Amino acid sequence: MDLWFTEYYTKNARFSIKIDKHIISLESEFQRIDVFDSYGFGRILALDGYLMLTEKDEFIYHEMMTHIPMAVNPNIHDVLVVGAGDGGVIRELTKYNYINKIDMVEIDKLVVDVCRKYLAQTACKLDDLRVHIYYEDGLKFVRSKYNEYDLIIVDSTDPFGPGEDLFTKEFYGNCYKALKTEGILINQHESPYYPNDALAMQKAHKKIKSVFPKALVYQAHIPTYPSGHWLFGFASKGLDPIGDLNTGWKTLGIKTRYYNTDLHKGCFALPNYVKELLKNA
Amino acid sequence: MDLWFTEYYTKNARFSIKIDKHIISLESEFQRIDVFDSYGFGRILALDGYLMLTEKDEFIYHEMMTHIPMAVNPNIHDVLVVGAGDGGVIRELTKYNYINKIDMVEIDKLVVDVCRKYLAQTACKLDDLRVHIYYEDGLKFVRSKYNEYDLIIVDSTDPFGPGEDLFTKEFYGNCYKALKTEGILINQHESPYYPNDALAMQKAHKKIKSVFPKALVYQAHIPTYPSGHWLFGFASKGLDPIGDLNTGWKTLGIKTRYYNTDLHKGCFALPNYVKELLKNA
């Protein structure tokens, strides 16, 4: 059999992964959800046909969203995660025993149910006692929060479909309000390479910058995302991701396969063309 | 018309670019050479079916091979470039007016001829008066050199086919001998992600490390190379790419679209899984 999952990065570029089995395909109220067993990438999750994660490289995305802020502020106890139905960010957060509370707001319960059943690699810590899952709209959820979180991680889909609200100025403004003084906002920030992704990146940066006094962008190599060059946003009310990096992180003994302290410093050094795009956002 | 150029990264993963026209296809003594006009990536060059460069992102590869060593040692006057028939590395090197001599050894004259004719974006400086092109085997050429170059850049194809010799311990040993005391060897170092590339990376690193007292690896985001996560080797008789970074580089006024001094420092910070692979090489 010759079965391939293909994602079009633009109408002129596409990436394909050979599939063994189509495990499940469901249509939720919000999106189409597919799980495949692939050759070479383990199990993979797609939402509306876009690849969300592969077992082979999801660690890169989830580590980079989680450990960067955790290493900057060693006093993060209350965390809000928006989206992230696969549980990967939650798995990384639960490695910190001093986190007290993890609120997770995922609009689509079916994504969580599917991941619990078919993607234990990421969903394995969703039952941690500190995790409280709210099946709600992230934008609405955060609207009523004030000075409540040390960290908000926005692990959203792209800025169209169910994830669209999570790229609005209103949402970023509400996140600002929901964060404590030392609070940090991390968001998946699209990619600088293909024109549509680059535009989404610019728009997101412009909005975040208009709300947060500190708004930086960092990068990681995620081979199964479009271009493999993926960006994240680090926004805060003052904390600097490098200047305030807590050198004590290493002593926590947290095992990572991508993240380390040198890379933490290195990943904020962006190529000139990306800096240009952000400056002109 | 619906015409696609496809490269298989493994038998289970492939990347495709939509093609407008197949400009030329030739068979040299060493390999098959193809030039295409693509949609979205400009003109592209393939050797034996492997994508060598696209006009859209070749700047990343060529800048990272050239400016990293040039910024470490400000006294680089004599340079040897092995491979690099497309001329991209030469174009970057000619931006330094204090370089006196650039020897280029390319085994396949037809690659150079094709690039001169169809890829002016990279081949544009091959006629610089400082450039001397030798159509010879790189391994043999470097064998007779002693204490002659400040910098050797190995811009080879993969470690099979015509590029194979350029991944041998003998070749690295000859490069060591051909370099002056402050000499630097840069080589394209494959990728850590797909198993075959990772193995090639490990083998190359092991050999270079056995020859050079200093052997580091740095990374760049090159979206049209397998996984987008590409590595380069920096080897020297003593110079350290960060400790000896010459802060005067900025004052040269060289325009780059990817490289900058912060990124220079950042690109040597590798993910844990890559460090592990290199350690176990």
mmCIF file of N, CA and C in Angstrom, chain B residues 96-176:
data_model
loop_
_atom_site.group_PDB
_atom_site.id
_atom_site.type_symbol
_atom_site.label_atom_id
_atom_site.label_comp_id
_atom_site.label_asym_id
_atom_site.label_seq_id
_atom_site.Cartn_x
_atom_site.Cartn_y
_atom_site.Cartn_z
ATOM 1 N N TYR B 96 34.696 40.578 0.982
ATOM 2 C CA TYR B 96 35.821 41.003 1.822
ATOM 3 C C TYR B 96 36.945 41.485 0.916
ATOM 4 N N ASN B 97 37.188 42.769 0.925
ATOM 5 C CA ASN B 97 38.195 43.271 -0.020
ATOM 6 C C ASN B 97 39.617 42.927 0.406
ATOM 7 N N TYR B 98 39.814 42.488 1.650
ATOM 8 C CA TYR B 98 41.162 42.143 2.088
ATOM 9 C C TYR B 98 41.515 40.668 1.827
ATOM 10 N N ILE B 99 40.600 39.913 1.282
ATOM 11 C CA ILE B 99 40.975 38.557 0.844
ATOM 12 C C ILE B 99 41.792 38.704 -0.440
ATOM 13 N N ASN B 100 42.958 38.033 -0.462
ATOM 14 C CA ASN B 100 43.847 38.149 -1.630
ATOM 15 C C ASN B 100 43.586 37.080 -2.680
ATOM 16 N N LYS B 101 43.340 35.863 -2.211
ATOM 17 C CA LYS B 101 43.300 34.736 -3.131
ATOM 18 C C LYS B 101 42.186 33.782 -2.740
ATOM 19 N N ILE B 102 41.406 33.376 -3.731
ATOM 20 C CA ILE B 102 40.382 32.359 -3.494
ATOM 21 C C ILE B 102 40.588 31.243 -4.506
ATOM 22 N N ASP B 103 41.134 30.117 -4.034
ATOM 23 C CA ASP B 103 41.224 28.942 -4.901
ATOM 24 C C ASP B 103 39.931 28.158 -4.759
ATOM 25 N N MET B 104 39.382 27.778 -5.888
ATOM 26 C CA MET B 104 38.159 26.972 -5.856
ATOM 27 C C MET B 104 38.424 25.687 -6.619
ATOM 28 N N VAL B 105 38.171 24.576 -5.950
ATOM 29 C CA VAL B 105 38.387 23.273 -6.582
ATOM 30 C C VAL B 105 37.035 22.589 -6.734
ATOM 31 N N GLU B 106 36.621 22.456 -7.958
ATOM 32 C CA GLU B 106 35.326 21.823 -8.220
ATOM 33 C C GLU B 106 35.576 20.686 -9.195
ATOM 34 N N ILE B 107 35.141 19.516 -8.832
ATOM 35 C CA ILE B 107 35.434 18.352 -9.673
ATOM 36 C C ILE B 107 34.674 18.394 -10.998
ATOM 37 N N ASP B 108 33.528 19.065 -11.000
ATOM 38 C CA ASP B 108 32.636 18.978 -12.160
ATOM 39 C C ASP B 108 32.491 20.334 -12.860
ATOM 40 N N LYS B 109 33.247 20.524 -13.939
ATOM 41 C CA LYS B 109 33.206 21.796 -14.657
ATOM 42 C C LYS B 109 31.807 22.113 -15.179
ATOM 43 N N LEU B 110 31.077 21.079 -15.505
ATOM 44 C CA LEU B 110 29.757 21.308 -16.077
ATOM 45 C C LEU B 110 28.813 21.994 -15.076
ATOM 46 N N VAL B 111 28.992 21.714 -13.802
ATOM 47 C CA VAL B 111 28.173 22.398 -12.787
ATOM 48 C C VAL B 111 28.444 23.901 -12.843
ATOM 49 N N VAL B 112 29.715 24.244 -12.930
ATOM 50 C CA VAL B 112 30.091 25.662 -12.983
ATOM 51 C C VAL B 112 29.542 26.303 -14.256
ATOM 52 N N ASP B 113 29.694 25.624 -15.364
ATOM 53 C CA ASP B 113 29.203 26.172 -16.639
ATOM 54 C C ASP B 113 27.688 26.399 -16.587
ATOM 55 N N VAL B 114 26.990 25.435 -16.064
ATOM 56 C CA VAL B 114 25.528 25.544 -15.973
ATOM 57 C C VAL B 114 25.141 26.706 -15.050
ATOM 58 N N CYS B 115 25.830 26.821 -13.932
ATOM 59 C CA CYS B 115 25.496 27.886 -12.986
ATOM 60 C C CYS B 115 25.831 29.265 -13.552
ATOM 61 N N ARG B 116 26.941 29.349 -14.250
ATOM 62 C CA ARG B 116 27.278 30.626 -14.893
ATOM 63 C C ARG B 116 26.166 31.063 -15.832
ATOM 64 N N LYS B 117 25.608 30.099 -16.534
ATOM 65 C CA LYS B 117 24.609 30.415 -17.550
ATOM 66 C C LYS B 117 23.219 30.620 -16.954
ATOM 67 N N TYR B 118 22.863 29.817 -15.948
ATOM 68 C CA TYR B 118 21.468 29.814 -15.490
ATOM 69 C C TYR B 118 21.271 30.291 -14.050
ATOM 70 N N LEU B 119 22.371 30.435 -13.311
ATOM 71 C CA LEU B 119 22.200 30.824 -11.909
ATOM 72 C C LEU B 119 23.107 31.999 -11.554
ATOM 73 N N ALA B 120 22.884 33.104 -12.231
ATOM 74 C CA ALA B 120 23.706 34.294 -12.006
ATOM 75 C C ALA B 120 23.639 34.754 -10.550
ATOM 76 N N GLN B 121 22.525 34.492 -9.887
ATOM 77 C CA GLN B 121 22.406 34.940 -8.493
ATOM 78 C C GLN B 121 23.547 34.411 -7.629
ATOM 79 N N THR B 122 23.974 33.177 -7.856
ATOM 80 C CA THR B 122 25.097 32.648 -7.075
ATOM 81 C C THR B 122 26.424 32.744 -7.841
ATOM 82 N N ALA B 123 26.381 32.587 -9.161
ATOM 83 C CA ALA B 123 27.627 32.502 -9.947
ATOM 84 C C ALA B 123 28.228 33.866 -10.278
ATOM 85 N N CYS B 124 27.582 34.933 -9.829
ATOM 86 C CA CYS B 124 27.912 36.283 -10.290
ATOM 87 C C CYS B 124 29.340 36.750 -10.016
ATOM 88 N N LYS B 125 30.033 36.123 -9.064
ATOM 89 C CA LYS B 125 31.380 36.597 -8.727
ATOM 90 C C LYS B 125 32.486 35.603 -9.091
ATOM 91 N N LEU B 126 32.156 34.624 -9.899
ATOM 92 C CA LEU B 126 33.163 33.625 -10.266
ATOM 93 C C LEU B 126 34.290 34.228 -11.113
ATOM 94 N N ASP B 127 34.025 35.384 -11.711
ATOM 95 C CA ASP B 127 35.062 36.028 -12.518
ATOM 96 C C ASP B 127 35.857 37.083 -11.753
ATOM 97 N N ASP B 128 35.598 37.196 -10.469
ATOM 98 C CA ASP B 128 36.414 38.086 -9.638
ATOM 99 C C ASP B 128 37.887 37.704 -9.844
ATOM 100 N N LEU B 129 38.746 38.705 -9.956
ATOM 101 C CA LEU B 129 40.146 38.441 -10.301
ATOM 102 C C LEU B 129 40.895 37.608 -9.254
ATOM 103 N N ARG B 130 40.379 37.588 -8.045
ATOM 104 C CA ARG B 130 41.054 36.828 -6.991
ATOM 105 C C ARG B 130 40.721 35.337 -7.037
ATOM 106 N N VAL B 131 39.701 34.999 -7.839
ATOM 107 C CA VAL B 131 39.221 33.610 -7.882
ATOM 108 C C VAL B 131 39.975 32.799 -8.941
ATOM 109 N N HIS B 132 40.487 31.654 -8.516
ATOM 110 C CA HIS B 132 41.165 30.727 -9.434
ATOM 111 C C HIS B 132 40.448 29.396 -9.351
ATOM 112 N N ILE B 133 39.885 28.988 -10.457
ATOM 113 C CA ILE B 133 39.101 27.750 -10.431
ATOM 114 C C ILE B 133 39.930 26.586 -10.959
ATOM 115 N N TYR B 134 39.975 25.512 -10.197
ATOM 116 C CA TYR B 134 40.659 24.278 -10.594
ATOM 117 C C TYR B 134 39.606 23.182 -10.737
ATOM 118 N N TYR B 135 39.517 22.630 -11.926
ATOM 119 C CA TYR B 135 38.546 21.553 -12.112
ATOM 120 C C TYR B 135 39.228 20.229 -11.808
ATOM 121 N N GLU B 136 39.321 19.940 -10.549
ATOM 122 C CA GLU B 136 40.055 18.759 -10.096
ATOM 123 C C GLU B 136 39.319 18.101 -8.950
ATOM 124 N N ASP B 137 39.837 16.973 -8.573
ATOM 125 C CA ASP B 137 39.343 16.257 -7.408
ATOM 126 C C ASP B 137 39.844 16.980 -6.143
ATOM 127 N N GLY B 138 38.949 17.360 -5.265
ATOM 128 C CA GLY B 138 39.318 18.120 -4.069
ATOM 129 C C GLY B 138 40.310 17.381 -3.188
ATOM 130 N N LEU B 139 40.089 16.095 -3.018
ATOM 131 C CA LEU B 139 40.970 15.281 -2.184
ATOM 132 C C LEU B 139 42.410 15.332 -2.693
ATOM 133 N N LYS B 140 42.550 15.167 -4.006
ATOM 134 C CA LYS B 140 43.907 15.189 -4.583
ATOM 135 C C LYS B 140 44.519 16.581 -4.510
ATOM 136 N N PHE B 141 43.726 17.587 -4.790
ATOM 137 C CA PHE B 141 44.222 18.966 -4.809
ATOM 138 C C PHE B 141 44.840 19.350 -3.469
ATOM 139 N N VAL B 142 44.146 19.020 -2.413
ATOM 140 C CA VAL B 142 44.569 19.493 -1.091
ATOM 141 C C VAL B 142 45.753 18.681 -0.553
ATOM 142 N N ARG B 143 45.941 17.496 -1.119
ATOM 143 C CA ARG B 143 47.027 16.613 -0.686
ATOM 144 C C ARG B 143 48.408 17.283 -0.769
ATOM 145 N N SER B 144 48.595 18.094 -1.787
ATOM 146 C CA SER B 144 49.913 18.691 -2.016
ATOM 147 C C SER B 144 50.073 20.071 -1.378
ATOM 148 N N LYS B 145 49.097 20.476 -0.592
ATOM 149 C CA LYS B 145 49.164 21.828 -0.007
ATOM 150 C C LYS B 145 49.676 21.757 1.427
ATOM 151 N N TYR B 146 50.478 22.730 1.767
ATOM 152 C CA TYR B 146 51.048 22.752 3.112
ATOM 153 C C TYR B 146 51.122 24.187 3.621
ATOM 154 N N ASN B 147 50.454 24.428 4.740
ATOM 155 C CA ASN B 147 50.539 25.735 5.411
ATOM 156 C C ASN B 147 50.217 26.894 4.452
ATOM 157 N N GLU B 148 49.176 26.738 3.680
ATOM 158 C CA GLU B 148 48.917 27.664 2.583
ATOM 159 C C GLU B 148 47.640 28.499 2.755
ATOM 160 N N TYR B 149 46.662 27.979 3.474
ATOM 161 C CA TYR B 149 45.372 28.673 3.545
ATOM 162 C C TYR B 149 45.011 29.098 4.971
ATOM 163 N N ASP B 150 44.298 30.218 5.035
ATOM 164 C CA ASP B 150 43.756 30.676 6.317
ATOM 165 C C ASP B 150 42.370 30.074 6.558
ATOM 166 N N LEU B 151 41.758 29.671 5.478
ATOM 167 C CA LEU B 151 40.386 29.162 5.580
ATOM 168 C C LEU B 151 40.145 28.159 4.465
ATOM 169 N N ILE B 152 39.567 27.030 4.824
ATOM 170 C CA ILE B 152 39.088 26.067 3.818
ATOM 171 C C ILE B 152 37.591 25.881 4.041
ATOM 172 N N ILE B 153 36.813 26.087 2.992
ATOM 173 C CA ILE B 153 35.367 25.862 3.079
ATOM 174 C C ILE B 153 35.019 24.672 2.188
ATOM 175 N N VAL B 154 34.438 23.651 2.796
ATOM 176 C CA VAL B 154 34.053 22.462 2.040
ATOM 177 C C VAL B 154 32.543 22.491 1.816
ATOM 178 N N ASP B 155 32.193 22.907 0.629
ATOM 179 C CA ASP B 155 30.779 23.021 0.258
ATOM 180 C C ASP B 155 30.476 21.841 -0.667
ATOM 181 N N SER B 156 30.298 20.699 -0.049
ATOM 182 C CA SER B 156 30.189 19.461 -0.821
ATOM 183 C C SER B 156 28.738 19.014 -0.941
ATOM 184 N N THR B 157 28.530 18.055 -1.809
ATOM 185 C CA THR B 157 27.263 17.334 -1.820
ATOM 186 C C THR B 157 27.291 16.333 -0.663
ATOM 187 N N ASP B 158 26.312 15.463 -0.614
ATOM 188 C CA ASP B 158 26.236 14.484 0.467
ATOM 189 C C ASP B 158 27.377 13.466 0.376
ATOM 190 N N PRO B 159 27.599 12.722 1.462
ATOM 191 C CA PRO B 159 28.751 11.794 1.477
ATOM 192 C C PRO B 159 28.524 10.513 0.675
ATOM 193 N N PHE B 160 27.957 10.657 -0.492
ATOM 194 C CA PHE B 160 27.928 9.544 -1.445
ATOM 195 C C PHE B 160 27.981 10.191 -2.821
ATOM 196 N N GLY B 161 28.397 9.452 -3.824
ATOM 197 C CA GLY B 161 28.592 10.049 -5.148
ATOM 198 C C GLY B 161 29.844 10.904 -5.155
ATOM 199 N N PRO B 162 29.863 11.970 -5.972
ATOM 200 C CA PRO B 162 31.087 12.772 -6.152
ATOM 201 C C PRO B 162 31.613 13.388 -4.856
ATOM 202 N N GLY B 163 30.760 13.585 -3.852
ATOM 203 C CA GLY B 163 31.179 14.255 -2.618
ATOM 204 C C GLY B 163 31.806 13.325 -1.595
ATOM 205 N N GLU B 164 31.801 12.031 -1.862
ATOM 206 C CA GLU B 164 32.179 11.027 -0.861
ATOM 207 C C GLU B 164 33.579 11.235 -0.264
ATOM 208 N N ASP B 165 34.541 11.514 -1.142
ATOM 209 C CA ASP B 165 35.929 11.689 -0.690
ATOM 210 C C ASP B 165 36.076 12.828 0.307
ATOM 211 N N LEU B 166 35.161 13.780 0.248
ATOM 212 C CA LEU B 166 35.286 14.974 1.085
ATOM 213 C C LEU B 166 34.770 14.723 2.504
ATOM 214 N N PHE B 167 34.420 13.497 2.792
ATOM 215 C CA PHE B 167 34.002 13.123 4.148
ATOM 216 C C PHE B 167 34.948 12.069 4.731
ATOM 217 N N THR B 168 36.172 12.002 4.198
ATOM 218 C CA THR B 168 37.106 10.984 4.702
ATOM 219 C C THR B 168 38.108 11.595 5.681
ATOM 220 N N LYS B 169 38.655 10.735 6.530
ATOM 221 C CA LYS B 169 39.659 11.181 7.479
ATOM 222 C C LYS B 169 40.903 11.681 6.734
ATOM 223 N N GLU B 170 41.208 11.035 5.633
ATOM 224 C CA GLU B 170 42.361 11.464 4.842
ATOM 225 C C GLU B 170 42.179 12.912 4.383
ATOM 226 N N PHE B 171 40.992 13.216 3.899
ATOM 227 C CA PHE B 171 40.736 14.578 3.430
ATOM 228 C C PHE B 171 40.868 15.588 4.571
ATOM 229 N N TYR B 172 40.254 15.282 5.699
ATOM 230 C CA TYR B 172 40.335 16.224 6.827
ATOM 231 C C TYR B 172 41.792 16.397 7.267
ATOM 232 N N GLY B 173 42.550 15.313 7.257
ATOM 233 C CA GLY B 173 43.966 15.382 7.619
ATOM 234 C C GLY B 173 44.737 16.281 6.662
ATOM 235 N N ASN B 174 44.434 16.156 5.384
ATOM 236 C CA ASN B 174 45.092 17.014 4.396
ATOM 237 C C ASN B 174 44.686 18.470 4.563
ATOM 238 N N CYS B 175 43.454 18.704 4.938
ATOM 239 C CA CYS B 175 43.009 20.083 5.196
ATOM 240 C C CYS B 175 43.786 20.673 6.374
ATOM 241 N N TYR B 176 43.959 19.875 7.399
ATOM 242 C CA TYR B 176 44.715 20.329 8.574
ATOM 243 C C TYR B 176 46.102 20.802 8.150
#
